């Protein structure tokens, strides 16, 4: 605004600089609320009424108002502000891209406005569907056990700031069966009276989250009660948590689940397939199905397995109920670490520098190849000397060696103790898979850190860096999705989860920590069913689709085929019609060539290439030429070839006879015999073919002058006249 008060020259310079410095970059705190001015910029448009538009926002959101444009002293000022629905959250989305367009008559300028949301440690706000006007909706059955945990309120940073959570809406009968309750961890608990008889009812709860003085937010949580199923089938226990040892043999019993009902059957719904566990179809007995030790060594997610078991009546499969089981596999420490080398004997000079590495030890744990080992230097010999030290796994010279000191040059010994159970934390890398259309706050899985000292399993979880698309629960280690995913933009994520031991019996002032890498792979929704339709093209009424098969319907274009080729271009729309949402579609261009039939046929194979609907369709054509004659053509060709070979053989035989006659009659000149032979051959060929032919060129005068033709006759077959020699029989055609 200060620039508007300056002289005109300065103002024009400011306008020019704003136009040429696209794009713009701004930072905004997540604590900024609706109405906050993000960016203001001047524009110069003197002869027209300018227009400033917000084309699109990436990722899509309603947090930004359409830009305003006001005029002041001949200069237009554009302004971008936050809308009334703005709830910035750096943990959910920390970067937005706004595409702006400024139009002044025929002049159009577009540019990007990059908005980076900065984290504000002192600010927390409610986010997601919980804070939306419609609120969060959950569904529970009226048969739920009283006091059962129904929902967990996930708000980034709530547990770190010790927020207070309470239900502020009225919960008095007869509208409520009893009060719902929520604790400081965000767990919503069912009323102590239960929800029996409350089927089809919806209870609306207003929840207040207080982060300290003058800092709070609220949201709406709706609990929809579903009626109990018609059948009386139900499990006798609720969500058991089982811990087993990794050395259980395959087939060992883990737990037995039982359900009340008539002729009940059991099956595992997830994970599918389930390589580590199986369940008895009739007795509901869960057993191990594979060695757990090898699965833990591979890091195949065997440390914690969540099983969803379904119980149903054999005669009424729709009468069913589900139960979640959590199976924790505890590693068994049976073997000590193995080190290489097991004993080190070496010689060094007294002039060896301090810090010189004598050897680096490599030890492994036979129980778990990926476990962390602890190395400690236990004692020295001679006593009282600290000539050696251990840094991580490297044995180094710790002090200057002096052979002049008594007993200092003989031998230095040290003992190194390697432990595989002293490190308080065990964190196994995991790979989770999630579909790109998963909604916010979807649970991907859990990171399990085990604390082996006392008190046991007193650990906390944090994400070190990485994308803000995911969060980890500080106490449970559950990883949740916060934002949206796009398989085309990013197919995998890598998170570094820090596991910290907040209680130590050896040294309470020291908090030991470890880390593990979590890989998250994004999967596309399964599109198994497709629909096909003709949406455009030339003469599309001549064609129809039967599923994915293109059918030609015009009966007028039957044999005989037209003499000129025809080409038809069709636009085919392909859409997925499966259960996945949203439904996607694309188009493909098909070109059909109709060519006249002949003996040599050029077959054209059209490859349809499916391209996204926003791109130009691509048609790839391969042409393969082959010859496929009719059977009668093969017979005629064979007979003609045989006759030609027969005539060629007969011609050669006459030539050989002429040569033999020349050799047997030496009194005749050689050229006369040769000429007679050639003329006789010509006459015979003419008689054999029995067809008019062009007259052969006359022999040169030098040759013809040697012959005397004293007779004339006419060939009865061809009707042609010729001269002949009565002595030699030679002929000359006229």
PDB file of N, CA, C and O in Angstrom, residues 354-414:
ATOM      1  N   UNK A 354      48.119 -41.965  18.329  1.00  0.00           N
ATOM      2  CA  UNK A 354      46.859 -42.095  19.052  1.00  0.00           C
ATOM      3  C   UNK A 354      45.696 -41.944  18.060  1.00  0.00           C
ATOM      4  O   UNK A 354      45.703 -41.049  17.218  1.00  0.00           O
ATOM      5  N   UNK A 355      44.726 -42.810  18.161  1.00  0.00           N
ATOM      6  CA  UNK A 355      43.595 -42.799  17.247  1.00  0.00           C
ATOM      7  C   UNK A 355      43.709 -43.801  16.119  1.00  0.00           C
ATOM      8  O   UNK A 355      42.770 -43.946  15.332  1.00  0.00           O
ATOM      9  N   UNK A 356      44.853 -44.477  16.024  1.00  0.00           N
ATOM     10  CA  UNK A 356      45.017 -45.482  14.978  1.00  0.00           C
ATOM     11  C   UNK A 356      44.065 -46.654  15.229  1.00  0.00           C
ATOM     12  O   UNK A 356      43.980 -47.174  16.344  1.00  0.00           O
ATOM     13  N   UNK A 357      43.347 -47.060  14.202  1.00  0.00           N
ATOM     14  CA  UNK A 357      42.392 -48.170  14.305  1.00  0.00           C
ATOM     15  C   UNK A 357      43.144 -49.477  14.150  1.00  0.00           C
ATOM     16  O   UNK A 357      43.803 -49.713  13.132  1.00  0.00           O
ATOM     17  N   UNK A 358      43.034 -50.320  15.185  1.00  0.00           N
ATOM     18  CA  UNK A 358      43.680 -51.631  15.123  1.00  0.00           C
ATOM     19  C   UNK A 358      42.800 -52.655  14.415  1.00  0.00           C
ATOM     20  O   UNK A 358      43.298 -53.472  13.654  1.00  0.00           O
ATOM     21  N   UNK A 359      41.494 -52.596  14.643  1.00  0.00           N
ATOM     22  CA  UNK A 359      40.591 -53.530  13.986  1.00  0.00           C
ATOM     23  C   UNK A 359      39.153 -53.060  14.200  1.00  0.00           C
ATOM     24  O   UNK A 359      38.842 -52.390  15.188  1.00  0.00           O
ATOM     25  N   UNK A 360      38.324 -53.396  13.247  1.00  0.00           N
ATOM     26  CA  UNK A 360      36.888 -53.130  13.360  1.00  0.00           C
ATOM     27  C   UNK A 360      36.172 -54.467  13.446  1.00  0.00           C
ATOM     28  O   UNK A 360      36.306 -55.306  12.555  1.00  0.00           O
ATOM     29  N   UNK A 361      35.417 -54.654  14.528  1.00  0.00           N
ATOM     30  CA  UNK A 361      34.761 -55.933  14.779  1.00  0.00           C
ATOM     31  C   UNK A 361      33.417 -55.992  14.066  1.00  0.00           C
ATOM     32  O   UNK A 361      32.683 -55.011  14.005  1.00  0.00           O
ATOM     33  N   UNK A 362      33.117 -57.169  13.522  1.00  0.00           N
ATOM     34  CA  UNK A 362      31.839 -57.427  12.860  1.00  0.00           C
ATOM     35  C   UNK A 362      31.161 -58.577  13.577  1.00  0.00           C
ATOM     36  O   UNK A 362      31.645 -59.712  13.556  1.00  0.00           O
ATOM     37  N   UNK A 363      30.029 -58.265  14.225  1.00  0.00           N
ATOM     38  CA  UNK A 363      29.292 -59.267  14.985  1.00  0.00           C
ATOM     39  C   UNK A 363      27.861 -59.347  14.463  1.00  0.00           C
ATOM     40  O   UNK A 363      27.306 -58.350  13.988  1.00  0.00           O
ATOM     41  N   UNK A 364      27.291 -60.509  14.552  1.00  0.00           N
ATOM     42  CA  UNK A 364      25.906 -60.736  14.127  1.00  0.00           C
ATOM     43  C   UNK A 364      25.157 -61.494  15.207  1.00  0.00           C
ATOM     44  O   UNK A 364      25.769 -62.206  16.027  1.00  0.00           O
ATOM     45  N   UNK A 365      23.837 -61.337  15.201  1.00  0.00           N
ATOM     46  CA  UNK A 365      22.973 -62.031  16.143  1.00  0.00           C
ATOM     47  C   UNK A 365      22.305 -63.188  15.420  1.00  0.00           C
ATOM     48  O   UNK A 365      21.511 -62.959  14.501  1.00  0.00           O
ATOM     49  N   UNK A 366      22.598 -64.433  15.763  1.00  0.00           N
ATOM     50  CA  UNK A 366      21.964 -65.559  15.064  1.00  0.00           C
ATOM     51  C   UNK A 366      20.448 -65.571  15.192  1.00  0.00           C
ATOM     52  O   UNK A 366      19.755 -66.112  14.335  1.00  0.00           O
ATOM     53  N   UNK A 367      19.918 -64.963  16.260  1.00  0.00           N
ATOM     54  CA  UNK A 367      18.463 -64.943  16.433  1.00  0.00           C
ATOM     55  C   UNK A 367      17.791 -63.956  15.492  1.00  0.00           C
ATOM     56  O   UNK A 367      16.662 -64.174  15.060  1.00  0.00           O
ATOM     57  N   UNK A 368      18.459 -62.855  15.197  1.00  0.00           N
ATOM     58  CA  UNK A 368      17.882 -61.835  14.324  1.00  0.00           C
ATOM     59  C   UNK A 368      19.016 -61.123  13.620  1.00  0.00           C
ATOM     60  O   UNK A 368      19.816 -60.418  14.262  1.00  0.00           O
ATOM     61  N   UNK A 369      19.098 -61.310  12.296  1.00  0.00           N
ATOM     62  CA  UNK A 369      20.214 -60.744  11.540  1.00  0.00           C
ATOM     63  C   UNK A 369      20.194 -59.226  11.526  1.00  0.00           C
ATOM     64  O   UNK A 369      21.227 -58.584  11.352  1.00  0.00           O
ATOM     65  N   UNK A 370      19.049 -58.610  11.721  1.00  0.00           N
ATOM     66  CA  UNK A 370      18.971 -57.155  11.668  1.00  0.00           C
ATOM     67  C   UNK A 370      18.971 -56.484  13.019  1.00  0.00           C
ATOM     68  O   UNK A 370      18.739 -55.268  13.096  1.00  0.00           O
ATOM     69  N   UNK A 371      19.210 -57.214  14.110  1.00  0.00           N
ATOM     70  CA  UNK A 371      19.161 -56.613  15.440  1.00  0.00           C
ATOM     71  C   UNK A 371      20.384 -55.739  15.681  1.00  0.00           C
ATOM     72  O   UNK A 371      21.443 -55.907  15.071  1.00  0.00           O
ATOM     73  N   UNK A 372      20.230 -54.786  16.613  1.00  0.00           N
ATOM     74  CA  UNK A 372      21.312 -53.862  16.970  1.00  0.00           C
ATOM     75  C   UNK A 372      22.092 -54.428  18.142  1.00  0.00           C
ATOM     76  O   UNK A 372      21.504 -54.843  19.158  1.00  0.00           O
ATOM     77  N   UNK A 373      23.412 -54.429  18.023  1.00  0.00           N
ATOM     78  CA  UNK A 373      24.292 -54.959  19.063  1.00  0.00           C
ATOM     79  C   UNK A 373      24.997 -53.821  19.778  1.00  0.00           C
ATOM     80  O   UNK A 373      25.228 -52.753  19.210  1.00  0.00           O
ATOM     81  N   UNK A 374      25.340 -54.078  21.050  1.00  0.00           N
ATOM     82  CA  UNK A 374      26.014 -53.083  21.880  1.00  0.00           C
ATOM     83  C   UNK A 374      27.416 -53.598  22.201  1.00  0.00           C
ATOM     84  O   UNK A 374      27.583 -54.730  22.674  1.00  0.00           O
ATOM     85  N   UNK A 375      28.447 -52.765  21.949  1.00  0.00           N
ATOM     86  CA  UNK A 375      29.843 -53.133  22.164  1.00  0.00           C
ATOM     87  C   UNK A 375      30.385 -52.337  23.343  1.00  0.00           C
ATOM     88  O   UNK A 375      30.229 -51.115  23.394  1.00  0.00           O
ATOM     89  N   UNK A 376      31.034 -53.041  24.292  1.00  0.00           N
ATOM     90  CA  UNK A 376      31.614 -52.397  25.473  1.00  0.00           C
ATOM     91  C   UNK A 376      33.006 -52.961  25.734  1.00  0.00           C
ATOM     92  O   UNK A 376      33.239 -54.168  25.599  1.00  0.00           O
ATOM     93  N   UNK A 377      33.935 -52.061  26.115  1.00  0.00           N
ATOM     94  CA  UNK A 377      35.298 -52.453  26.506  1.00  0.00           C
ATOM     95  C   UNK A 377      35.288 -52.705  28.008  1.00  0.00           C
ATOM     96  O   UNK A 377      35.043 -51.784  28.807  1.00  0.00           O
ATOM     97  N   UNK A 378      35.547 -53.971  28.430  1.00  0.00           N
ATOM     98  CA  UNK A 378      35.312 -54.366  29.820  1.00  0.00           C
ATOM     99  C   UNK A 378      36.512 -54.104  30.728  1.00  0.00           C
ATOM    100  O   UNK A 378      36.396 -53.426  31.739  1.00  0.00           O
ATOM    101  N   UNK A 379      37.715 -54.623  30.401  1.00  0.00           N
ATOM    102  CA  UNK A 379      38.860 -54.451  31.308  1.00  0.00           C
ATOM    103  C   UNK A 379      40.139 -54.421  30.483  1.00  0.00           C
ATOM    104  O   UNK A 379      40.161 -54.769  29.305  1.00  0.00           O
ATOM    105  N   UNK A 380      41.185 -53.983  31.162  1.00  0.00           N
ATOM    106  CA  UNK A 380      42.469 -53.827  30.495  1.00  0.00           C
ATOM    107  C   UNK A 380      43.520 -54.648  31.224  1.00  0.00           C
ATOM    108  O   UNK A 380      43.382 -54.988  32.399  1.00  0.00           O
ATOM    109  N   UNK A 381      44.605 -54.927  30.523  1.00  0.00           N
ATOM    110  CA  UNK A 381      45.780 -55.561  31.119  1.00  0.00           C
ATOM    111  C   UNK A 381      47.003 -55.000  30.397  1.00  0.00           C
ATOM    112  O   UNK A 381      47.042 -55.020  29.157  1.00  0.00           O
ATOM    113  N   UNK A 382      47.978 -54.426  31.093  1.00  0.00           N
ATOM    114  CA  UNK A 382      48.131 -54.340  32.554  1.00  0.00           C
ATOM    115  C   UNK A 382      47.066 -53.432  33.176  1.00  0.00           C
ATOM    116  O   UNK A 382      46.585 -52.502  32.532  1.00  0.00           O
ATOM    117  N   UNK A 383      46.718 -53.683  34.427  1.00  0.00           N
ATOM    118  CA  UNK A 383      45.694 -52.870  35.092  1.00  0.00           C
ATOM    119  C   UNK A 383      46.191 -51.445  35.290  1.00  0.00           C
ATOM    120  O   UNK A 383      47.379 -51.189  35.459  1.00  0.00           O
ATOM    121  N   UNK A 384      45.258 -50.554  35.263  1.00  0.00           N
ATOM    122  CA  UNK A 384      45.586 -49.149  35.464  1.00  0.00           C
ATOM    123  C   UNK A 384      45.952 -48.424  34.198  1.00  0.00           C
ATOM    124  O   UNK A 384      46.028 -47.194  34.189  1.00  0.00           O
ATOM    125  N   UNK A 385      46.213 -49.151  33.099  1.00  0.00           N
ATOM    126  CA  UNK A 385      46.573 -48.518  31.837  1.00  0.00           C
ATOM    127  C   UNK A 385      45.361 -48.514  30.904  1.00  0.00           C
ATOM    128  O   UNK A 385      44.635 -49.493  30.821  1.00  0.00           O
ATOM    129  N   UNK A 386      45.156 -47.436  30.245  1.00  0.00           N
ATOM    130  CA  UNK A 386      44.053 -47.303  29.284  1.00  0.00           C
ATOM    131  C   UNK A 386      44.639 -47.003  27.921  1.00  0.00           C
ATOM    132  O   UNK A 386      44.359 -45.983  27.305  1.00  0.00           O
ATOM    133  N   UNK A 387      45.479 -47.909  27.428  1.00  0.00           N
ATOM    134  CA  UNK A 387      46.150 -47.691  26.150  1.00  0.00           C
ATOM    135  C   UNK A 387      45.229 -47.931  24.964  1.00  0.00           C
ATOM    136  O   UNK A 387      45.539 -47.504  23.853  1.00  0.00           O
ATOM    137  N   UNK A 388      44.122 -48.649  25.185  1.00  0.00           N
ATOM    138  CA  UNK A 388      43.196 -48.955  24.107  1.00  0.00           C
ATOM    139  C   UNK A 388      41.811 -48.411  24.460  1.00  0.00           C
ATOM    140  O   UNK A 388      41.455 -48.278  25.638  1.00  0.00           O
ATOM    141  N   UNK A 389      41.054 -48.100  23.428  1.00  0.00           N
ATOM    142  CA  UNK A 389      39.673 -47.656  23.614  1.00  0.00           C
ATOM    143  C   UNK A 389      38.825 -48.199  22.468  1.00  0.00           C
ATOM    144  O   UNK A 389      39.351 -48.602  21.427  1.00  0.00           O
ATOM    145  N   UNK A 390      37.507 -48.197  22.671  1.00  0.00           N
ATOM    146  CA  UNK A 390      36.571 -48.728  21.683  1.00  0.00           C
ATOM    147  C   UNK A 390      35.598 -47.628  21.297  1.00  0.00           C
ATOM    148  O   UNK A 390      34.901 -47.063  22.150  1.00  0.00           O
ATOM    149  N   UNK A 391      35.562 -47.298  20.004  1.00  0.00           N
ATOM    150  CA  UNK A 391      34.625 -46.319  19.469  1.00  0.00           C
ATOM    151  C   UNK A 391      33.713 -47.044  18.475  1.00  0.00           C
ATOM    152  O   UNK A 391      34.176 -47.478  17.429  1.00  0.00           O
ATOM    153  N   UNK A 392      32.453 -47.139  18.880  1.00  0.00           N
ATOM    154  CA  UNK A 392      31.499 -47.949  18.111  1.00  0.00           C
ATOM    155  C   UNK A 392      32.026 -49.373  18.022  1.00  0.00           C
ATOM    156  O   UNK A 392      32.100 -50.072  19.021  1.00  0.00           O
ATOM    157  N   UNK A 393      32.454 -49.820  16.837  1.00  0.00           N
ATOM    158  CA  UNK A 393      32.983 -51.185  16.681  1.00  0.00           C
ATOM    159  C   UNK A 393      34.473 -51.201  16.387  1.00  0.00           C
ATOM    160  O   UNK A 393      35.019 -52.250  16.078  1.00  0.00           O
ATOM    161  N   UNK A 394      35.139 -50.042  16.492  1.00  0.00           N
ATOM    162  CA  UNK A 394      36.556 -49.938  16.134  1.00  0.00           C
ATOM    163  C   UNK A 394      37.416 -49.877  17.391  1.00  0.00           C
ATOM    164  O   UNK A 394      37.164 -49.052  18.291  1.00  0.00           O
ATOM    165  N   UNK A 395      38.424 -50.717  17.450  1.00  0.00           N
ATOM    166  CA  UNK A 395      39.401 -50.709  18.538  1.00  0.00           C
ATOM    167  C   UNK A 395      40.549 -49.796  18.138  1.00  0.00           C
ATOM    168  O   UNK A 395      41.191 -50.008  17.104  1.00  0.00           O
ATOM    169  N   UNK A 396      40.819 -48.763  18.952  1.00  0.00           N
ATOM    170  CA  UNK A 396      41.798 -47.741  18.615  1.00  0.00           C
ATOM    171  C   UNK A 396      42.846 -47.617  19.713  1.00  0.00           C
ATOM    172  O   UNK A 396      42.631 -47.999  20.879  1.00  0.00           O
ATOM    173  N   UNK A 397      44.001 -47.054  19.329  1.00  0.00           N
ATOM    174  CA  UNK A 397      45.047 -46.699  20.293  1.00  0.00           C
ATOM    175  C   UNK A 397      44.591 -45.454  21.028  1.00  0.00           C
ATOM    176  O   UNK A 397      44.256 -44.433  20.408  1.00  0.00           O
ATOM    177  N   UNK A 398      44.603 -45.533  22.380  1.00  0.00           N
ATOM    178  CA  UNK A 398      44.038 -44.450  23.181  1.00  0.00           C
ATOM    179  C   UNK A 398      45.095 -43.564  23.817  1.00  0.00           C
ATOM    180  O   UNK A 398      44.791 -42.438  24.223  1.00  0.00           O
ATOM    181  N   UNK A 399      46.318 -44.050  23.918  1.00  0.00           N
ATOM    182  CA  UNK A 399      47.368 -43.268  24.579  1.00  0.00           C
ATOM    183  C   UNK A 399      48.699 -43.562  23.907  1.00  0.00           C
ATOM    184  O   UNK A 399      48.864 -44.560  23.187  1.00  0.00           O
ATOM    185  N   UNK A 400      49.674 -42.692  24.177  1.00  0.00           N
ATOM    186  CA  UNK A 400      51.013 -42.870  23.616  1.00  0.00           C
ATOM    187  C   UNK A 400      51.692 -44.051  24.279  1.00  0.00           C
ATOM    188  O   UNK A 400      51.693 -44.182  25.516  1.00  0.00           O
ATOM    189  N   UNK A 401      52.256 -44.920  23.476  1.00  0.00           N
ATOM    190  CA  UNK A 401      52.945 -46.111  23.989  1.00  0.00           C
ATOM    191  C   UNK A 401      54.405 -45.773  24.271  1.00  0.00           C
ATOM    192  O   UNK A 401      55.075 -45.121  23.468  1.00  0.00           O
ATOM    193  N   UNK A 402      54.890 -46.238  25.410  1.00  0.00           N
ATOM    194  CA  UNK A 402      56.259 -45.920  25.833  1.00  0.00           C
ATOM    195  C   UNK A 402      56.909 -47.204  26.318  1.00  0.00           C
ATOM    196  O   UNK A 402      56.553 -47.749  27.371  1.00  0.00           O
ATOM    197  N   UNK A 403      57.865 -47.719  25.537  1.00  0.00           N
ATOM    198  CA  UNK A 403      58.532 -48.968  25.916  1.00  0.00           C
ATOM    199  C   UNK A 403      59.535 -48.762  27.044  1.00  0.00           C
ATOM    200  O   UNK A 403      60.026 -49.734  27.628  1.00  0.00           O
ATOM    201  N   UNK A 404      59.882 -47.511  27.333  1.00  0.00           N
ATOM    202  CA  UNK A 404      60.825 -47.261  28.426  1.00  0.00           C
ATOM    203  C   UNK A 404      60.173 -47.420  29.786  1.00  0.00           C
ATOM    204  O   UNK A 404      60.875 -47.599  30.795  1.00  0.00           O
ATOM    205  N   UNK A 405      58.850 -47.348  29.857  1.00  0.00           N
ATOM    206  CA  UNK A 405      58.173 -47.544  31.128  1.00  0.00           C
ATOM    207  C   UNK A 405      58.203 -49.024  31.483  1.00  0.00           C
ATOM    208  O   UNK A 405      58.115 -49.888  30.610  1.00  0.00           O
ATOM    209  N   UNK A 406      58.303 -49.337  32.766  1.00  0.00           N
ATOM    210  CA  UNK A 406      58.398 -50.758  33.171  1.00  0.00           C
ATOM    211  C   UNK A 406      57.134 -51.521  32.782  1.00  0.00           C
ATOM    212  O   UNK A 406      56.024 -51.112  33.100  1.00  0.00           O
ATOM    213  N   UNK A 407      57.349 -52.620  32.061  1.00  0.00           N
ATOM    214  CA  UNK A 407      56.244 -53.502  31.705  1.00  0.00           C
ATOM    215  C   UNK A 407      55.280 -52.956  30.682  1.00  0.00           C
ATOM    216  O   UNK A 407      54.207 -53.510  30.500  1.00  0.00           O
ATOM    217  N   UNK A 408      55.634 -51.870  30.017  1.00  0.00           N
ATOM    218  CA  UNK A 408      54.686 -51.257  29.092  1.00  0.00           C
ATOM    219  C   UNK A 408      54.768 -51.815  27.690  1.00  0.00           C
ATOM    220  O   UNK A 408      53.891 -51.574  26.885  1.00  0.00           O
ATOM    221  N   UNK A 409      55.850 -52.534  27.376  1.00  0.00           N
ATOM    222  CA  UNK A 409      56.033 -52.985  25.995  1.00  0.00           C
ATOM    223  C   UNK A 409      55.770 -54.462  25.809  1.00  0.00           C
ATOM    224  O   UNK A 409      56.020 -54.976  24.739  1.00  0.00           O
ATOM    225  N   UNK A 410      55.304 -55.115  26.823  1.00  0.00           N
ATOM    226  CA  UNK A 410      55.150 -56.551  26.658  1.00  0.00           C
ATOM    227  C   UNK A 410      53.820 -56.888  25.992  1.00  0.00           C
ATOM    228  O   UNK A 410      53.775 -57.377  24.873  1.00  0.00           O
ATOM    229  N   UNK A 411      52.739 -56.650  26.662  1.00  0.00           N
ATOM    230  CA  UNK A 411      51.448 -57.063  26.113  1.00  0.00           C
ATOM    231  C   UNK A 411      50.335 -56.216  26.713  1.00  0.00           C
ATOM    232  O   UNK A 411      50.316 -55.958  27.911  1.00  0.00           O
ATOM    233  N   UNK A 412      49.441 -55.782  25.803  1.00  0.00           N
ATOM    234  CA  UNK A 412      48.237 -55.063  26.226  1.00  0.00           C
ATOM    235  C   UNK A 412      47.040 -55.912  25.827  1.00  0.00           C
ATOM    236  O   UNK A 412      46.930 -56.330  24.675  1.00  0.00           O
ATOM    237  N   UNK A 413      46.186 -56.140  26.773  1.00  0.00           N
ATOM    238  CA  UNK A 413      45.018 -56.990  26.525  1.00  0.00           C
ATOM    239  C   UNK A 413      43.759 -56.250  26.936  1.00  0.00           C
ATOM    240  O   UNK A 413      43.767 -55.441  27.864  1.00  0.00           O
ATOM    241  N   UNK A 414      42.693 -56.521  26.229  1.00  0.00           N
ATOM    242  CA  UNK A 414      41.390 -55.935  26.529  1.00  0.00           C
ATOM    243  C   UNK A 414      40.313 -56.942  26.170  1.00  0.00           C
ATOM    244  O   UNK A 414      40.496 -57.768  25.276  1.00  0.00           O
TER     245      UNK A 414
END
